Amino acid sequence: MLYATPIAESGSPHVVVVGNEKGGSGKTTMAMHLAVALLKIGQRVGTIDLDSSQRALTRYIQNRRIWANHRQIALECPLHRFIPRAEGAKLEDNEAEELAAFEGAVSGIRTSVDFLVIDTPSTDTYLMRLAHLVADTLLTPVTDSFLDLGTLASIDPITHEVTGAGHYAELVCEARRRRRQFDQGRTDWVVIRNRPARGRLVHHSIAELGTRLGLRDVQGCAERIVYRQLFPSGLTALDVLDEATFGATPGRSHRLAQREMHDLIGILNLPISARARRRAAAREEWFASASAPLDLDDMLLG
Ligand SMILES: Nc1ncnc2c1ncn2[C@@H]1O[C@H](COP(=O)(O)OP(=O)(O)OP(=O)(O)O)[C@@H](O)[C@H]1O
Ligand SMILES: [Mg+2]
């Protein structure tokens, strides 16, 4: 396997990778919400979609642009790249092509952004492994279900104690080990407990896994229909969900989703600069005074 060079140089973006080999665990939803949250506090954000078959983050961002145009409103959008899988006959050639595409995408935007948010597929691919090698923060959403926990740990059926690491947890440990060897870089691994069941099924097991593997576990989002509704408009729970933006009056569920996402992103401890906060304040003012739709990429990245 060819390895990518970690991005940790001065002036480089902080890389947040969202990953879990369990499909449907909430990776793309998290990646999009995080990207928008960071944009809203004045960070310059790049996003990379490595999910070749679904392109869900790419479609989410496209929907956001279309929606902004349709509603004649200003919506922050990240600088986005999609990297397809190479489909040649030879594995080594495919890896070389994907590595070049990955490094090309990163080097093309690294000096223009403060954060790079990378959404990964739920399959073990070369591109997905590359992303884990360069992660400064790794977010792993997990649904509150013993079945879904299988990518992270095997569990004793009687006591529910952790008996071993799951395939994805091993992959992450290997990536972290390589990263340490390369540049002493450290990946802050945060497991996000989403959609909790009554009685919180896997909380104890994840906490035990945290002690063994050195990960933080945090409370994520509740099961809410609003997260499913927002995709076609490209909106997130963090957008102003008023009549002009959303086309409907926000309900209680919207407000709760907004609050839980704010809380979640707050406890990730990402390196937000004071300069970015000033930029956010200036932009707010600009938005308030502007009447025409904007080319937001040019403005946010300028
Ligand atoms: N907190 C939530 N409450 C209800 N539905 C949610 C929640 N979070 C995500 N969803 C929905 O669950 C589904 C899976 O979410 P998402 O696509 O973000 O997961 P994923 O891990 O990226 O999936 P994949 O592995 O297929 O890429 C989507 O329909 C999404 O709208
Ligand atoms: Mg996805």
Tab-separated table of C-alpha atoms and ligand atoms in Angstrom:
chain	number	residue	atom	x	y	z
A	1	MET	CA	0.000	0.000	0.000
A	2	LEU	CA	1.260	3.484	-0.877
A	3	TYR	CA	1.016	6.026	1.924
A	4	ALA	CA	0.020	9.671	1.857
A	5	THR	CA	2.073	12.342	3.559
A	6	PRO	CA	0.336	13.713	6.674
A	7	ILE	CA	-0.752	17.301	6.207
A	8	ALA	CA	0.496	18.638	9.551
A	9	GLU	CA	2.722	21.530	8.445
A	10	SER	CA	2.465	25.061	9.702
A	11	GLY	CA	-0.356	26.897	7.954
A	12	SER	CA	-2.039	23.607	7.031
A	13	PRO	CA	-5.696	22.930	7.704
A	14	HIS	CA	-6.884	20.880	10.628
A	15	VAL	CA	-8.122	17.617	9.091
A	16	VAL	CA	-11.345	16.092	10.397
A	17	VAL	CA	-12.167	12.670	9.014
A	18	VAL	CA	-15.609	11.148	9.524
A	19	GLY	CA	-15.457	7.370	9.384
A	20	ASN	CA	-16.995	4.086	10.402
A	21	GLU	CA	-17.296	0.889	8.415
A	22	LYS	CA	-20.896	0.579	9.584
A	23	GLY	CA	-23.146	1.904	6.818
A	24	GLY	CA	-25.836	4.416	7.684
A	25	SER	CA	-24.263	5.404	11.015
A	26	GLY	CA	-24.543	9.136	10.248
A	27	LYS	CA	-21.146	9.998	8.733
A	28	THR	CA	-22.364	12.190	5.882
A	29	THR	CA	-24.916	13.942	8.092
A	30	MET	CA	-22.141	14.699	10.585
A	31	ALA	CA	-19.658	15.822	7.910
A	32	MET	CA	-22.157	18.271	6.422
A	33	HIS	CA	-23.259	19.660	9.785
A	34	LEU	CA	-19.672	20.119	10.912
A	35	ALA	CA	-18.658	21.851	7.671
A	36	VAL	CA	-21.586	24.280	7.930
A	37	ALA	CA	-20.994	24.855	11.657
A	38	LEU	CA	-17.359	25.782	10.988
A	39	LEU	CA	-18.300	28.082	8.095
A	40	LYS	CA	-20.803	29.826	10.341
A	41	ILE	CA	-18.093	30.697	12.842
A	42	GLY	CA	-15.885	32.170	10.170
A	43	GLN	CA	-13.635	29.232	9.400
A	44	ARG	CA	-12.638	28.600	5.815
A	45	VAL	CA	-13.673	25.031	5.114
A	46	GLY	CA	-12.811	22.475	2.464
A	47	THR	CA	-14.675	19.193	2.116
A	48	ILE	CA	-13.666	15.990	0.361
A	49	ASP	CA	-16.057	13.191	-0.541
A	50	LEU	CA	-14.396	9.777	-0.822
A	51	ASP	CA	-17.611	7.811	-1.167
A	52	SER	CA	-17.379	6.974	-4.841
A	53	SER	CA	-20.583	5.005	-5.129
A	54	GLN	CA	-23.002	7.245	-3.195
A	55	ARG	CA	-21.411	10.728	-3.491
A	56	ALA	CA	-23.811	11.725	-0.736
A	57	LEU	CA	-21.809	14.674	0.612
A	58	THR	CA	-21.265	15.939	-2.937
A	59	ARG	CA	-25.004	15.764	-3.635
A	60	TYR	CA	-25.785	17.398	-0.275
A	61	ILE	CA	-23.557	20.366	-1.155
A	62	GLN	CA	-24.922	20.555	-4.697
A	63	ASN	CA	-28.439	20.649	-3.256
A	64	ARG	CA	-27.390	23.507	-0.988
A	65	ARG	CA	-26.158	25.577	-3.914
A	66	ILE	CA	-29.320	24.867	-5.921
A	67	TRP	CA	-31.517	25.699	-2.926
A	68	ALA	CA	-29.698	28.987	-2.250
A	69	ASN	CA	-30.221	29.985	-5.843
A	70	HIS	CA	-33.852	28.901	-5.835
A	71	ARG	CA	-34.703	30.787	-2.624
A	72	GLN	CA	-32.435	33.740	-3.503
A	73	ILE	CA	-30.676	33.467	-0.171
A	74	ALA	CA	-27.051	33.412	0.912
A	75	LEU	CA	-25.918	30.018	2.214
A	76	GLU	CA	-22.321	29.291	3.168
A	77	CYS	CA	-20.778	26.501	1.090
A	78	PRO	CA	-17.430	24.753	1.564
A	79	LEU	CA	-14.809	24.426	-1.129
A	80	HIS	CA	-15.628	20.903	-2.231
A	81	ARG	CA	-13.798	18.079	-3.996
A	82	PHE	CA	-14.968	14.600	-4.929
A	83	ILE	CA	-12.394	11.869	-5.509
A	84	PRO	CA	-13.618	8.831	-7.448
A	85	ARG	CA	-12.111	5.378	-7.051
A	86	ALA	CA	-9.764	4.300	-9.822
A	87	GLU	CA	-11.119	1.314	-11.696
A	88	GLY	CA	-8.147	-0.044	-13.629
A	89	ALA	CA	-7.155	-3.701	-13.795
A	90	LYS	CA	-4.052	-3.391	-11.584
A	91	LEU	CA	-4.273	-2.710	-7.861
A	92	GLU	CA	-0.947	-0.828	-7.710
A	93	ASP	CA	-1.920	1.418	-10.610
A	94	ASN	CA	-5.251	2.171	-8.966
A	95	GLU	CA	-3.545	3.031	-5.682
A	96	ALA	CA	-1.029	5.278	-7.438
A	97	GLU	CA	-3.833	7.069	-9.284
A	98	GLU	CA	-5.919	7.492	-6.120
A	99	LEU	CA	-2.938	8.709	-4.102
A	100	ALA	CA	-2.140	11.298	-6.781
A	101	ALA	CA	-5.797	12.399	-6.897
A	102	PHE	CA	-5.971	12.640	-3.094
A	103	GLU	CA	-2.734	14.595	-2.751
A	104	GLY	CA	-3.718	16.778	-5.700
A	105	ALA	CA	-7.083	17.620	-4.116
A	106	VAL	CA	-5.525	18.354	-0.743
A	107	SER	CA	-2.666	20.457	-2.062
A	108	GLY	CA	-5.087	22.363	-4.294
A	109	ILE	CA	-7.093	23.683	-1.356
A	110	ARG	CA	-4.871	23.356	1.720
A	111	THR	CA	-3.668	26.953	1.729
A	112	SER	CA	-7.198	28.303	1.223
A	113	VAL	CA	-8.872	26.570	4.179
A	114	ASP	CA	-8.577	26.313	7.956
A	115	PHE	CA	-10.390	22.975	8.143
A	116	LEU	CA	-10.642	20.027	5.828
A	117	VAL	CA	-13.617	17.740	6.486
A	118	ILE	CA	-13.361	14.348	4.781
A	119	ASP	CA	-16.373	12.061	4.444
A	120	THR	CA	-15.469	8.396	3.931
A	121	PRO	CA	-17.426	5.390	2.650
A	122	SER	CA	-18.443	2.518	4.896
A	123	THR	CA	-16.260	0.138	2.905
A	124	ASP	CA	-12.589	-0.527	3.517
A	125	THR	CA	-10.995	1.177	0.508
A	126	TYR	CA	-7.530	2.517	-0.159
A	127	LEU	CA	-8.812	6.115	-0.251
A	128	MET	CA	-10.636	5.606	3.028
A	129	ARG	CA	-7.411	4.344	4.644
A	130	LEU	CA	-5.454	7.283	3.254
A	131	ALA	CA	-7.881	9.672	4.895
A	132	HIS	CA	-7.480	7.955	8.267
A	133	LEU	CA	-3.715	8.409	8.005
A	134	VAL	CA	-3.972	12.182	7.755
A	135	ALA	CA	-6.716	12.732	10.364
A	136	ASP	CA	-6.037	15.213	13.154
A	137	THR	CA	-9.518	14.525	14.481
A	138	LEU	CA	-11.421	11.353	13.645
A	139	LEU	CA	-15.171	11.335	14.232
A	140	THR	CA	-16.920	7.973	14.371
A	141	PRO	CA	-20.704	8.123	14.672
A	142	VAL	CA	-22.231	4.982	16.167
A	143	THR	CA	-25.896	4.156	16.537
A	144	ASP	CA	-26.875	2.871	19.966
A	145	SER	CA	-27.109	-0.793	18.957
A	146	PHE	CA	-24.961	-3.802	19.828
A	147	LEU	CA	-25.154	-4.927	16.229
A	148	ASP	CA	-23.753	-1.613	14.995
A	149	LEU	CA	-20.995	-1.669	17.618
A	150	GLY	CA	-19.475	-4.676	15.833
A	151	THR	CA	-17.171	-2.543	13.670
A	152	LEU	CA	-15.576	-1.216	16.863
A	153	ALA	CA	-15.616	-4.121	19.310
A	154	SER	CA	-16.652	-7.663	19.984
A	155	ILE	CA	-18.780	-7.943	23.086
A	156	ASP	CA	-19.294	-10.738	25.610
A	157	PRO	CA	-22.915	-11.825	25.078
A	158	ILE	CA	-23.549	-12.257	28.812
A	159	THR	CA	-21.668	-9.411	30.506
A	160	HIS	CA	-21.473	-7.011	27.509
A	161	GLU	CA	-17.813	-6.471	28.331
A	162	VAL	CA	-15.444	-5.748	25.455
A	163	THR	CA	-13.602	-8.911	24.412
A	164	GLY	CA	-11.714	-7.551	21.407
A	165	ALA	CA	-11.388	-4.788	18.833
A	166	GLY	CA	-13.576	-4.829	15.727
A	167	HIS	CA	-12.202	-4.544	12.194
A	168	TYR	CA	-12.650	-0.777	11.938
A	169	ALA	CA	-11.093	-0.163	15.372
A	170	GLU	CA	-8.042	-2.161	14.253
A	171	LEU	CA	-7.835	-0.119	11.070
A	172	VAL	CA	-7.888	3.107	13.097
A	173	CYS	CA	-5.259	1.847	15.557
A	174	GLU	CA	-2.987	0.935	12.653
A	175	ALA	CA	-3.473	4.373	11.045
A	176	ARG	CA	-2.702	6.112	14.335
A	177	ARG	CA	0.420	4.005	14.840
A	178	ARG	CA	1.706	4.896	11.360
A	179	ARG	CA	0.930	8.540	11.908
A	180	ARG	CA	2.906	8.577	15.173
A	181	GLN	CA	5.854	6.929	13.447
A	182	PHE	CA	5.769	9.419	10.617
A	183	ASP	CA	5.579	12.769	12.372
A	184	GLN	CA	4.623	12.075	16.018
A	185	GLY	CA	1.182	13.352	14.996
A	186	ARG	CA	-1.721	12.412	17.185
A	187	THR	CA	-5.246	11.646	16.012
A	188	ASP	CA	-7.943	12.645	18.473
A	189	TRP	CA	-10.471	9.846	18.006
A	190	VAL	CA	-13.989	10.771	19.066
A	191	VAL	CA	-16.796	8.217	19.001
A	192	ILE	CA	-20.180	9.914	18.764
A	193	ARG	CA	-23.060	8.011	20.337
A	194	ASN	CA	-26.018	8.803	18.104
A	195	ARG	CA	-29.695	7.985	18.285
A	196	PRO	CA	-29.666	6.632	21.860
A	197	ALA	CA	-32.099	3.901	22.744
A	198	ARG	CA	-34.066	4.079	25.961
A	199	GLY	CA	-31.695	2.813	28.645
A	200	ARG	CA	-28.572	3.569	26.534
A	201	LEU	CA	-27.485	0.152	25.304
A	202	VAL	CA	-23.854	0.526	24.244
A	203	HIS	CA	-22.706	3.439	26.414
A	204	HIS	CA	-20.842	1.257	28.915
A	205	SER	CA	-19.126	-0.826	26.220
A	206	ILE	CA	-17.907	2.260	24.342
A	207	ALA	CA	-16.563	3.777	27.561
A	208	GLU	CA	-14.616	0.566	28.201
A	209	LEU	CA	-13.324	0.598	24.636
A	210	GLY	CA	-12.257	4.204	25.161
A	211	THR	CA	-10.014	3.244	28.052
A	212	ARG	CA	-8.460	0.417	26.070
A	213	LEU	CA	-7.901	2.217	22.782
A	214	GLY	CA	-7.584	5.855	23.820
A	215	LEU	CA	-10.717	7.337	22.340
A	216	ARG	CA	-13.202	9.872	23.654
A	217	ASP	CA	-16.870	9.082	23.533
A	218	VAL	CA	-19.428	11.847	23.418
A	219	GLN	CA	-23.165	12.093	23.207
A	220	GLY	CA	-24.431	12.875	19.710
A	221	CYS	CA	-27.858	13.349	18.207
A	222	ALA	CA	-31.243	11.931	18.996
A	223	GLU	CA	-33.304	10.145	16.383
A	224	ARG	CA	-35.074	13.023	14.633
A	225	ILE	CA	-36.944	13.097	11.362
A	226	VAL	CA	-35.622	16.604	10.707
A	227	TYR	CA	-32.175	15.223	9.811
A	228	ARG	CA	-33.762	13.212	7.016
A	229	GLN	CA	-35.879	16.095	5.767
A	230	LEU	CA	-33.040	18.537	5.211
A	231	PHE	CA	-31.012	16.746	2.509
A	232	PRO	CA	-33.012	17.868	-0.590
A	233	SER	CA	-32.595	21.528	0.344
A	234	GLY	CA	-28.965	21.093	1.347
A	235	LEU	CA	-29.812	22.701	4.672
A	236	THR	CA	-28.576	21.603	8.072
A	237	ALA	CA	-30.080	21.929	11.517
A	238	LEU	CA	-27.586	24.763	12.043
A	239	ASP	CA	-29.044	26.998	9.354
A	240	VAL	CA	-31.620	29.599	10.217
A	241	LEU	CA	-34.698	27.518	9.646
A	242	ASP	CA	-37.095	30.361	9.063
A	243	GLU	CA	-39.725	30.830	6.381
A	244	ALA	CA	-37.304	32.500	3.930
A	245	THR	CA	-34.636	29.830	4.211
A	246	PHE	CA	-36.530	26.633	4.842
A	247	GLY	CA	-39.921	27.488	3.441
A	248	ALA	CA	-41.692	26.524	6.650
A	249	THR	CA	-41.821	27.539	10.275
A	250	PRO	CA	-39.298	25.536	12.308
A	251	GLY	CA	-40.808	23.136	14.817
A	252	ARG	CA	-39.611	22.073	18.246
A	253	SER	CA	-37.656	19.198	16.724
A	254	HIS	CA	-35.670	21.676	14.600
A	255	ARG	CA	-34.735	23.720	17.614
A	256	LEU	CA	-33.706	20.637	19.589
A	257	ALA	CA	-31.615	19.392	16.656
A	258	GLN	CA	-29.935	22.779	16.398
A	259	ARG	CA	-29.084	22.800	20.082
A	260	GLU	CA	-27.759	19.241	20.194
A	261	MET	CA	-25.569	19.851	17.128
A	262	HIS	CA	-24.172	23.045	18.681
A	263	ASP	CA	-23.410	21.167	21.893
A	264	LEU	CA	-21.833	18.273	20.026
A	265	ILE	CA	-19.578	20.444	17.895
A	266	GLY	CA	-18.600	22.464	20.958
A	267	ILE	CA	-17.249	19.420	22.799
A	268	LEU	CA	-15.111	18.323	19.878
A	269	ASN	CA	-12.515	20.932	20.967
A	270	LEU	CA	-11.524	21.874	17.448
A	271	PRO	CA	-8.917	24.623	17.053
A	272	ILE	CA	-11.080	27.640	16.208
A	273	SER	CA	-9.120	30.856	15.849
A	274	ALA	CA	-10.136	34.287	17.134
A	275	ARG	CA	-9.460	35.663	13.642
A	276	ALA	CA	-12.140	33.355	12.268
A	277	ARG	CA	-14.650	34.593	14.813
A	278	ARG	CA	-13.968	38.177	13.731
A	279	ARG	CA	-14.435	37.088	10.118
A	280	ALA	CA	-17.789	35.529	11.041
A	281	ALA	CA	-18.949	38.745	12.705
A	282	ALA	CA	-17.929	40.793	9.650
A	283	ARG	CA	-19.735	38.391	7.354
A	284	GLU	CA	-22.904	38.526	9.436
A	285	GLU	CA	-22.888	42.290	8.977
A	286	TRP	CA	-22.300	41.926	5.268
A	287	PHE	CA	-25.130	39.395	4.920
A	288	ALA	CA	-27.459	41.708	6.789
A	289	SER	CA	-26.742	44.552	4.397
A	290	ALA	CA	-26.636	42.555	1.148
A	291	SER	CA	-29.717	42.172	-0.953
A	292	ALA	CA	-28.448	40.115	-3.898
A	293	PRO	CA	-27.325	36.454	-3.805
A	294	LEU	CA	-23.562	36.021	-3.508
A	295	ASP	CA	-20.831	33.905	-4.927
A	296	LEU	CA	-19.989	32.669	-1.447
A	297	ASP	CA	-16.907	30.662	-2.317
A	298	ASP	CA	-15.132	33.731	-3.596
A	299	MET	CA	-16.099	35.733	-0.572
A	300	LEU	CA	-15.419	33.150	2.117
A	301	LEU	CA	-12.113	32.088	0.678
A	302	GLY	CA	-10.895	35.547	-0.227
B	1	LIG	N1	-30.028	11.675	14.196
B	1	LIG	C1	-30.708	11.170	13.150
B	1	LIG	N2	-32.034	10.925	13.236
B	1	LIG	C2	-32.725	10.407	12.190
B	1	LIG	N3	-32.180	10.094	11.017
B	1	LIG	C3	-30.863	10.313	10.857
B	1	LIG	C4	-30.048	10.850	11.900
B	1	LIG	N4	-28.771	10.964	11.435
B	1	LIG	C5	-28.795	10.505	10.178
B	1	LIG	N5	-30.040	10.112	9.819
B	1	LIG	C6	-30.464	9.497	8.553
B	1	LIG	O1	-29.898	8.183	8.524
B	1	LIG	C7	-29.501	7.852	7.203
B	1	LIG	C8	-27.990	7.541	7.186
B	1	LIG	O2	-27.292	8.733	7.494
B	1	LIG	P1	-25.965	9.108	6.722
B	1	LIG	O3	-26.161	8.995	5.240
B	1	LIG	O4	-25.482	10.395	7.265
B	1	LIG	O5	-25.042	7.904	7.211
B	1	LIG	P2	-23.657	7.402	6.581
B	1	LIG	O6	-22.891	6.791	7.686
B	1	LIG	O7	-23.013	8.493	5.823
B	1	LIG	O8	-24.163	6.282	5.569
B	1	LIG	P3	-23.253	5.504	4.493
B	1	LIG	O9	-22.439	4.524	5.274
B	1	LIG	O10	-24.276	4.850	3.611
B	1	LIG	O11	-22.424	6.525	3.796
B	1	LIG	C9	-29.892	9.020	6.318
B	1	LIG	O12	-31.177	8.760	5.799
B	1	LIG	C10	-29.944	10.201	7.306
B	1	LIG	O13	-30.824	11.222	6.882
B	2	MG	MG	-22.260	8.572	3.849
